[in-house]
PDB file of C-alpha atoms in Angstrom:
ATOM      1  CA  GLN X  27     100.988 259.534  59.410  1.00 59.00           C
ATOM      2  CA  GLN X  28     101.061 257.590  55.861  1.00 65.00           C
ATOM      3  CA  GLN X  29      98.898 258.511  53.662  1.00 82.00           C
ATOM      4  CA  VAL X  30      97.755 257.158  50.993  1.00 90.00           C
ATOM      5  CA  LYS X  31      94.529 258.696  48.447  1.00 93.00           C
ATOM      6  CA  GLN X  32      92.711 256.019  46.069  1.00 94.00           C
ATOM      7  CA  SER X  33      91.008 257.564  43.067  1.00 92.00           C
ATOM      8  CA  PRO X  34      88.001 257.357  41.750  1.00 92.00           C
ATOM      9  CA  GLN X  35      85.889 256.240  44.329  1.00 89.00           C
ATOM     10  CA  SER X  36      84.080 254.395  42.043  1.00 93.00           C
ATOM     11  CA  LEU X  37      84.159 253.011  39.100  1.00 95.00           C
ATOM     12  CA  ILE X  38      81.457 251.353  36.400  1.00 97.00           C
ATOM     13  CA  VAL X  39      82.411 249.749  33.657  1.00 97.00           C
ATOM     14  CA  GLN X  40      81.335 247.955  30.859  1.00 97.00           C
ATOM     15  CA  LYS X  41      82.173 243.965  30.647  1.00 97.00           C
ATOM     16  CA  GLY X  42      85.255 244.069  28.594  1.00 97.00           C
ATOM     17  CA  GLY X  43      86.487 247.578  28.522  1.00 97.00           C
ATOM     18  CA  ILE X  44      89.645 248.452  31.008  1.00 96.00           C
ATOM     19  CA  SER X  45      89.172 249.512  34.578  1.00 96.00           C
ATOM     20  CA  ILE X  46      91.905 251.330  36.138  1.00 96.00           C
ATOM     21  CA  ILE X  47      92.398 252.608  39.426  1.00 96.00           C
ATOM     22  CA  ASN X  48      95.453 254.628  40.920  1.00 96.00           C
ATOM     23  CA  CYS X  49      96.864 255.444  44.503  1.00 95.00           C
ATOM     24  CA  ALA X  50      98.771 257.903  45.541  1.00 94.00           C
ATOM     25  CA  TYR X  51     101.278 257.798  48.488  1.00 90.00           C
ATOM     26  CA  GLU X  52     103.261 260.511  50.561  1.00 86.00           C
ATOM     27  CA  ASN X  53     106.166 258.606  52.165  1.00 75.00           C
ATOM     28  CA  THR X  54     107.492 254.416  52.170  1.00 70.00           C
ATOM     29  CA  ALA X  55     109.671 252.535  54.321  1.00 64.00           C
ATOM     30  CA  PHE X  56     110.441 248.973  52.268  1.00 63.00           C
ATOM     31  CA  ASP X  57     109.377 248.835  48.664  1.00 75.00           C
ATOM     32  CA  TYR X  58     106.588 247.153  48.083  1.00 83.00           C
ATOM     33  CA  PHE X  59     102.988 247.965  46.836  1.00 90.00           C
ATOM     34  CA  PRO X  60     100.112 245.327  46.772  1.00 93.00           C
ATOM     35  CA  TRP X  61      96.294 245.706  45.902  1.00 96.00           C
ATOM     36  CA  TYR X  62      94.236 243.834  47.913  1.00 97.00           C
ATOM     37  CA  GLN X  63      90.697 242.890  45.899  1.00 97.00           C
ATOM     38  CA  GLN X  64      87.710 242.276  48.699  1.00 96.00           C
ATOM     39  CA  PHE X  65      84.273 240.296  47.642  1.00 96.00           C
ATOM     40  CA  PRO X  66      81.066 241.636  49.787  1.00 91.00           C
ATOM     41  CA  GLY X  67      81.089 239.523  52.732  1.00 90.00           C
ATOM     42  CA  LYS X  68      84.751 238.292  52.463  1.00 93.00           C
ATOM     43  CA  GLY X  69      88.061 239.465  53.795  1.00 95.00           C
ATOM     44  CA  PRO X  70      90.580 240.913  51.154  1.00 96.00           C
ATOM     45  CA  ALA X  71      92.789 238.955  49.651  1.00 96.00           C
ATOM     46  CA  LEU X  72      95.977 240.147  47.830  1.00 95.00           C
ATOM     47  CA  LEU X  73      95.915 240.209  44.212  1.00 96.00           C
ATOM     48  CA  ILE X  74      99.130 241.723  42.752  1.00 95.00           C
ATOM     49  CA  ALA X  75     102.198 243.418  44.694  1.00 92.00           C
ATOM     50  CA  ILE X  76     104.964 245.072  42.574  1.00 90.00           C
ATOM     51  CA  ARG X  77     108.922 246.558  43.603  1.00 86.00           C
ATOM     52  CA  PRO X  78     109.709 249.214  42.402  1.00 77.00           C
ATOM     53  CA  ASP X  79     112.760 247.857  40.737  1.00 84.00           C
ATOM     54  CA  VAL X  80     110.767 247.212  37.410  1.00 86.00           C
ATOM     55  CA  SER X  81     107.415 249.819  36.291  1.00 89.00           C
ATOM     56  CA  GLU X  82     105.339 248.048  35.819  1.00 94.00           C
ATOM     57  CA  LYS X  83     103.893 243.729  36.522  1.00 94.00           C
ATOM     58  CA  LYS X  84     101.139 241.834  34.751  1.00 96.00           C
ATOM     59  CA  GLU X  85      99.797 238.919  36.008  1.00 95.00           C
ATOM     60  CA  GLY X  86      96.796 237.579  33.990  1.00 96.00           C
ATOM     61  CA  ARG X  87      94.464 240.368  33.372  1.00 97.00           C
ATOM     62  CA  PHE X  88      95.670 242.225  35.689  1.00 97.00           C
ATOM     63  CA  THR X  89      98.492 244.751  35.456  1.00 97.00           C
ATOM     64  CA  ILE X  90     100.174 247.049  38.148  1.00 96.00           C
ATOM     65  CA  SER X  91     101.675 250.047  36.465  1.00 94.00           C
ATOM     66  CA  PHE X  92     104.658 251.779  39.256  1.00 90.00           C
ATOM     67  CA  ASN X  93     105.930 255.062  38.989  1.00 88.00           C
ATOM     68  CA  LYS X  94     108.536 256.149  41.833  1.00 85.00           C
ATOM     69  CA  SER X  95     109.297 259.705  41.185  1.00 87.00           C
ATOM     70  CA  ALA X  96     105.268 260.847  41.117  1.00 89.00           C
ATOM     71  CA  LYS X  97     104.585 257.979  44.088  1.00 89.00           C
ATOM     72  CA  GLN X  98     102.181 256.642  42.464  1.00 91.00           C
ATOM     73  CA  PHE X  99     100.913 253.168  41.460  1.00 92.00           C
ATOM     74  CA  SER X 100      97.860 252.075  39.820  1.00 96.00           C
ATOM     75  CA  LEU X 101      96.026 248.793  38.664  1.00 97.00           C
ATOM     76  CA  HIS X 102      94.715 247.649  35.297  1.00 97.00           C
ATOM     77  CA  ILE X 103      92.775 245.675  34.383  1.00 97.00           C
ATOM     78  CA  MET X 104      91.910 244.194  31.655  1.00 97.00           C
ATOM     79  CA  ASP X 105      88.956 242.826  29.644  1.00 97.00           C
ATOM     80  CA  SER X 106      87.129 243.354  32.701  1.00 97.00           C
ATOM     81  CA  GLN X 107      84.431 240.787  33.673  1.00 97.00           C
ATOM     82  CA  PRO X 108      81.521 240.990  36.306  1.00 96.00           C
ATOM     83  CA  GLY X 109      83.551 238.860  38.589  1.00 96.00           C
ATOM     84  CA  ASP X 110      85.914 241.481  38.926  1.00 97.00           C
ATOM     85  CA  SER X 111      83.297 243.411  40.556  1.00 97.00           C
ATOM     86  CA  ALA X 112      84.355 244.586  44.104  1.00 96.00           C
ATOM     87  CA  THR X 113      86.502 246.665  46.321  1.00 96.00           C
ATOM     88  CA  TYR X 114      89.920 246.991  45.594  1.00 97.00           C
ATOM     89  CA  PHE X 115      92.669 248.632  47.832  1.00 96.00           C
ATOM     90  CA  CYS X 116      95.994 249.723  47.616  1.00 95.00           C
ATOM     91  CA  ALA X 117      98.942 249.616  50.529  1.00 92.00           C
ATOM     92  CA  VAL X 118     102.102 251.031  51.064  1.00 89.00           C
ATOM     93  CA  PRO X 119     104.663 250.535  53.703  1.00 85.00           C
ATOM     94  CA  VAL X 120     104.835 252.927  56.839  1.00 81.00           C
ATOM     95  CA  ARG X 121     108.318 253.562  57.329  1.00 72.00           C
ATOM     96  CA  GLY X 122     109.711 253.175  60.717  1.00 67.00           C
ATOM     97  CA  ASN X 123     107.320 250.251  61.557  1.00 61.00           C
ATOM     98  CA  ASN X 124     107.104 247.711  59.049  1.00 69.00           C
ATOM     99  CA  ARG X 125     103.678 247.523  58.564  1.00 81.00           C
ATOM    100  CA  LEU X 126     101.061 248.650  56.103  1.00 87.00           C
ATOM    101  CA  ALA X 127      98.752 251.546  55.436  1.00 88.00           C
ATOM    102  CA  PHE X 128      95.860 251.297  53.061  1.00 92.00           C
ATOM    103  CA  GLY X 129      94.055 253.573  51.191  1.00 92.00           C
ATOM    104  CA  LYS X 130      89.744 253.584  51.243  1.00 93.00           C
ATOM    105  CA  GLY X 131      89.820 251.218  49.033  1.00 93.00           C
ATOM    106  CA  ASN X 132      88.239 251.822  45.294  1.00 92.00           C
ATOM    107  CA  GLN X 133      84.455 250.304  43.963  1.00 94.00           C
ATOM    108  CA  VAL X 134      84.743 248.843  41.007  1.00 96.00           C
ATOM    109  CA  VAL X 135      81.440 247.641  39.300  1.00 97.00           C
ATOM    110  CA  VAL X 136      81.894 245.378  35.906  1.00 97.00           C
ATOM    111  CA  ILE X 137      78.145 245.655  34.304  1.00 97.00           C
ATOM    112  CA  PRO X 138      77.367 243.293  31.440  1.00 92.00           C
TER     113      PRO X 138
ATOM    114  CA  ASP G  23      89.900 224.497  56.714  1.00 61.00           C
ATOM    115  CA  ALA G  24      90.485 228.532  56.615  1.00 71.00           C
ATOM    116  CA  ASP G  25      93.872 229.157  57.762  1.00 93.00           C
ATOM    117  CA  VAL G  26      92.685 232.246  59.347  1.00 96.00           C
ATOM    118  CA  THR G  27      89.010 232.292  61.490  1.00 97.00           C
ATOM    119  CA  GLN G  28      87.273 234.404  63.627  1.00 98.00           C
ATOM    120  CA  THR G  29      84.869 234.080  66.281  1.00 97.00           C
ATOM    121  CA  PRO G  30      82.074 235.183  66.143  1.00 97.00           C
ATOM    122  CA  ARG G  31      80.844 235.808  62.534  1.00 96.00           C
ATOM    123  CA  ASN G  32      77.991 238.215  63.469  1.00 97.00           C
ATOM    124  CA  ARG G  33      77.507 239.793  67.386  1.00 97.00           C
ATOM    125  CA  ILE G  34      75.079 241.942  68.951  1.00 97.00           C
ATOM    126  CA  THR G  35      75.548 243.617  71.679  1.00 96.00           C
ATOM    127  CA  LYS G  36      74.514 246.216  73.805  1.00 97.00           C
ATOM    128  CA  THR G  37      75.750 249.782  74.883  1.00 97.00           C
ATOM    129  CA  GLY G  38      78.259 249.191  77.959  1.00 97.00           C
ATOM    130  CA  LYS G  39      79.092 245.568  77.852  1.00 97.00           C
ATOM    131  CA  ARG G  40      82.338 243.670  77.227  1.00 96.00           C
ATOM    132  CA  ILE G  41      82.895 242.107  73.496  1.00 96.00           C
ATOM    133  CA  MET G  42      85.398 239.736  72.683  1.00 98.00           C
ATOM    134  CA  LEU G  43      86.653 238.866  69.067  1.00 98.00           C
ATOM    135  CA  GLU G  44      89.070 236.420  68.611  1.00 98.00           C
ATOM    136  CA  CYS G  45      91.309 235.462  66.047  1.00 98.00           C
ATOM    137  CA  SER G  46      93.268 231.729  65.399  1.00 97.00           C
ATOM    138  CA  GLN G  47      95.560 231.283  63.185  1.00 97.00           C
ATOM    139  CA  THR G  48      97.029 227.895  61.190  1.00 96.00           C
ATOM    140  CA  LYS G  49      99.346 229.367  58.604  1.00 93.00           C
ATOM    141  CA  GLY G  50     102.499 229.386  61.907  1.00 93.00           C
ATOM    142  CA  HIS G  51     103.042 233.652  61.095  1.00 93.00           C
ATOM    143  CA  ASP G  52     104.177 235.376  63.649  1.00 92.00           C
ATOM    144  CA  ARG G  53     102.705 238.073  62.786  1.00 93.00           C
ATOM    145  CA  MET G  54      99.176 239.450  63.411  1.00 95.00           C
ATOM    146  CA  TYR G  55      96.991 242.009  62.872  1.00 96.00           C
ATOM    147  CA  TRP G  56      93.387 243.923  63.639  1.00 97.00           C
ATOM    148  CA  TYR G  57      91.682 246.374  61.380  1.00 97.00           C
ATOM    149  CA  ARG G  58      88.240 247.644  61.478  1.00 97.00           C
ATOM    150  CA  GLN G  59      86.361 248.166  58.232  1.00 96.00           C
ATOM    151  CA  ASP G  60      83.706 251.573  58.188  1.00 93.00           C
ATOM    152  CA  PRO G  61      82.266 252.145  54.671  1.00 84.00           C
ATOM    153  CA  GLY G  62      84.270 254.806  53.036  1.00 80.00           C
ATOM    154  CA  LEU G  63      87.440 254.832  55.409  1.00 84.00           C
ATOM    155  CA  GLY G  64      88.838 251.746  54.226  1.00 89.00           C
ATOM    156  CA  LEU G  65      91.234 249.416  56.705  1.00 93.00           C
ATOM    157  CA  GLN G  66      91.884 251.227  59.902  1.00 93.00           C
ATOM    158  CA  LEU G  67      94.470 249.433  62.064  1.00 93.00           C
ATOM    159  CA  ILE G  68      93.490 249.130  65.405  1.00 96.00           C
ATOM    160  CA  TYR G  69      96.775 246.978  67.246  1.00 96.00           C
ATOM    161  CA  TYR G  70      99.482 244.380  65.607  1.00 94.00           C
ATOM    162  CA  SER G  71     101.715 241.908  67.346  1.00 94.00           C
ATOM    163  CA  PHE G  72     104.588 241.003  65.695  1.00 91.00           C
ATOM    164  CA  ASP G  73     105.043 237.611  68.202  1.00 91.00           C
ATOM    165  CA  VAL G  74     103.560 236.747  71.291  1.00 91.00           C
ATOM    166  CA  LYS G  75     105.413 239.011  73.532  1.00 89.00           C
ATOM    167  CA  ASP G  76     104.498 242.079  71.149  1.00 93.00           C
ATOM    168  CA  ILE G  77     101.667 244.359  71.137  1.00 96.00           C
ATOM    169  CA  ASN G  78     101.390 248.230  69.187  1.00 94.00           C
ATOM    170  CA  LYS G  79      98.708 250.284  69.456  1.00 94.00           C
ATOM    171  CA  GLY G  80      98.129 250.983  65.675  1.00 92.00           C
ATOM    172  CA  GLU G  81      95.922 254.191  64.456  1.00 89.00           C
ATOM    173  CA  ILE G  82      92.698 254.076  66.210  1.00 94.00           C
ATOM    174  CA  SER G  83      93.666 251.709  69.463  1.00 95.00           C
ATOM    175  CA  ASP G  84      91.155 253.685  71.822  1.00 95.00           C
ATOM    176  CA  GLY G  85      88.291 251.437  73.141  1.00 96.00           C
ATOM    177  CA  TYR G  86      89.775 248.591  72.300  1.00 97.00           C
ATOM    178  CA  SER G  87      92.844 246.161  73.479  1.00 97.00           C
ATOM    179  CA  VAL G  88      94.068 242.655  72.556  1.00 97.00           C
ATOM    180  CA  SER G  89      95.804 239.597  74.399  1.00 97.00           C
ATOM    181  CA  ARG G  90      97.899 237.006  72.228  1.00 96.00           C
ATOM    182  CA  GLN G  91      97.668 234.053  73.765  1.00 90.00           C
ATOM    183  CA  ALA G  92      99.945 232.447  71.380  1.00 94.00           C
ATOM    184  CA  GLN G  93     101.689 232.438  68.312  1.00 94.00           C
ATOM    185  CA  ALA G  94      98.383 231.272  66.478  1.00 96.00           C
ATOM    186  CA  LYS G  95      95.497 233.023  68.872  1.00 97.00           C
ATOM    187  CA  PHE G  96      95.212 237.087  68.767  1.00 98.00           C
ATOM    188  CA  SER G  97      92.066 238.234  70.570  1.00 98.00           C
ATOM    189  CA  LEU G  98      90.770 241.882  70.303  1.00 98.00           C
ATOM    190  CA  SER G  99      88.410 243.339  73.343  1.00 98.00           C
ATOM    191  CA  LEU G 100      85.992 246.011  73.699  1.00 96.00           C
ATOM    192  CA  GLU G 101      86.018 246.675  77.338  1.00 92.00           C
ATOM    193  CA  SER G 102      82.362 248.470  77.190  1.00 96.00           C
ATOM    194  CA  ALA G 103      81.295 248.702  73.564  1.00 96.00           C
ATOM    195  CA  ILE G 104      79.745 252.119  72.691  1.00 97.00           C
ATOM    196  CA  PRO G 105      77.616 252.317  69.139  1.00 96.00           C
ATOM    197  CA  ASN G 106      80.133 254.119  67.028  1.00 95.00           C
ATOM    198  CA  GLN G 107      82.392 250.548  67.730  1.00 97.00           C
ATOM    199  CA  THR G 108      79.749 249.481  65.476  1.00 97.00           C
ATOM    200  CA  ALA G 109      82.211 247.716  62.592  1.00 97.00           C
ATOM    201  CA  LEU G 110      83.156 244.967  60.099  1.00 97.00           C
ATOM    202  CA  TYR G 111      86.424 243.600  62.169  1.00 98.00           C
ATOM    203  CA  PHE G 112      89.429 241.400  60.549  1.00 98.00           C
ATOM    204  CA  CYS G 113      91.988 239.548  61.949  1.00 98.00           C
ATOM    205  CA  ALA G 114      94.845 239.572  59.449  1.00 96.00           C
ATOM    206  CA  THR G 115      98.540 237.576  59.729  1.00 95.00           C
ATOM    207  CA  SER G 116     101.232 237.610  57.850  1.00 91.00           C
ATOM    208  CA  ASP G 117     105.090 236.088  57.917  1.00 84.00           C
ATOM    209  CA  LEU G 118     107.959 237.763  59.435  1.00 69.00           C
ATOM    210  CA  LYS G 119     109.458 238.270  55.822  1.00 69.00           C
ATOM    211  CA  ALA G 120     106.465 239.389  53.730  1.00 67.00           C
ATOM    212  CA  SER G 121     104.746 241.110  56.078  1.00 68.00           C
ATOM    213  CA  GLY G 122     103.483 243.377  53.207  1.00 77.00           C
ATOM    214  CA  ASN G 123     101.504 240.234  52.003  1.00 87.00           C
ATOM    215  CA  LEU G 124      98.639 239.972  54.923  1.00 93.00           C
ATOM    216  CA  TYR G 125      96.408 237.056  54.977  1.00 95.00           C
ATOM    217  CA  PHE G 126      92.739 238.222  56.296  1.00 96.00           C
ATOM    218  CA  GLY G 127      90.311 236.771  57.846  1.00 97.00           C
ATOM    219  CA  PRO G 128      86.804 236.419  57.219  1.00 96.00           C
ATOM    220  CA  GLY G 129      85.720 239.036  59.435  1.00 97.00           C
ATOM    221  CA  THR G 130      82.766 239.670  62.000  1.00 97.00           C
ATOM    222  CA  ARG G 131      80.413 241.692  61.912  1.00 96.00           C
ATOM    223  CA  LEU G 132      80.102 243.679  65.169  1.00 97.00           C
ATOM    224  CA  THR G 133      76.741 245.644  66.026  1.00 97.00           C
ATOM    225  CA  VAL G 134      76.767 247.672  69.114  1.00 97.00           C
ATOM    226  CA  LEU G 135      72.815 248.975  69.973  1.00 96.00           C
TER     227      LEU G 135
END
């Protein structure tokens, strides 16, 4: 069973600050590591993903940093905005059956 | 129109009742999934299907069953609902070539009294 651990469980950040949330995993199959964003009352949606042939990927204010040897990847939200307040899930491919295992989520609250 | 739709969006039922949650998609994806979300527990996979003739158990399949009626339709049934099945249920789809990229529906909030 794939173990995916996210930290911290919740995070409060001032507007304009940097939010950093982390994901650690045990084993993986194919190389694809996504972060999903979920707003209250909505389904999760893919935010950003990385393949581990690179150590970092940036899309706008969102950056994934990947450390393959440590089996960890993190999401950085630069210049955090109140609209970024959401729950963020990391996911890791499960070896053997071609699907994703999700972490328990990080709740991020950005205060004005 | 939404790519992944779920019906009903909210349902309140009583213990022992049979409940069916339905999911339809217009994305043309082969792969469909049912997830359950509970506060603090994240997203747990109930069942998944990689094509019409394929059904697979996920992490928490006990007490649930599914039917893949067509490529676009995947339904989840609770044969005899119990209170600890009170949760938010999400259907999701993915393409064969990008199975790490899931498209989620809006969710069904189920309450079992």
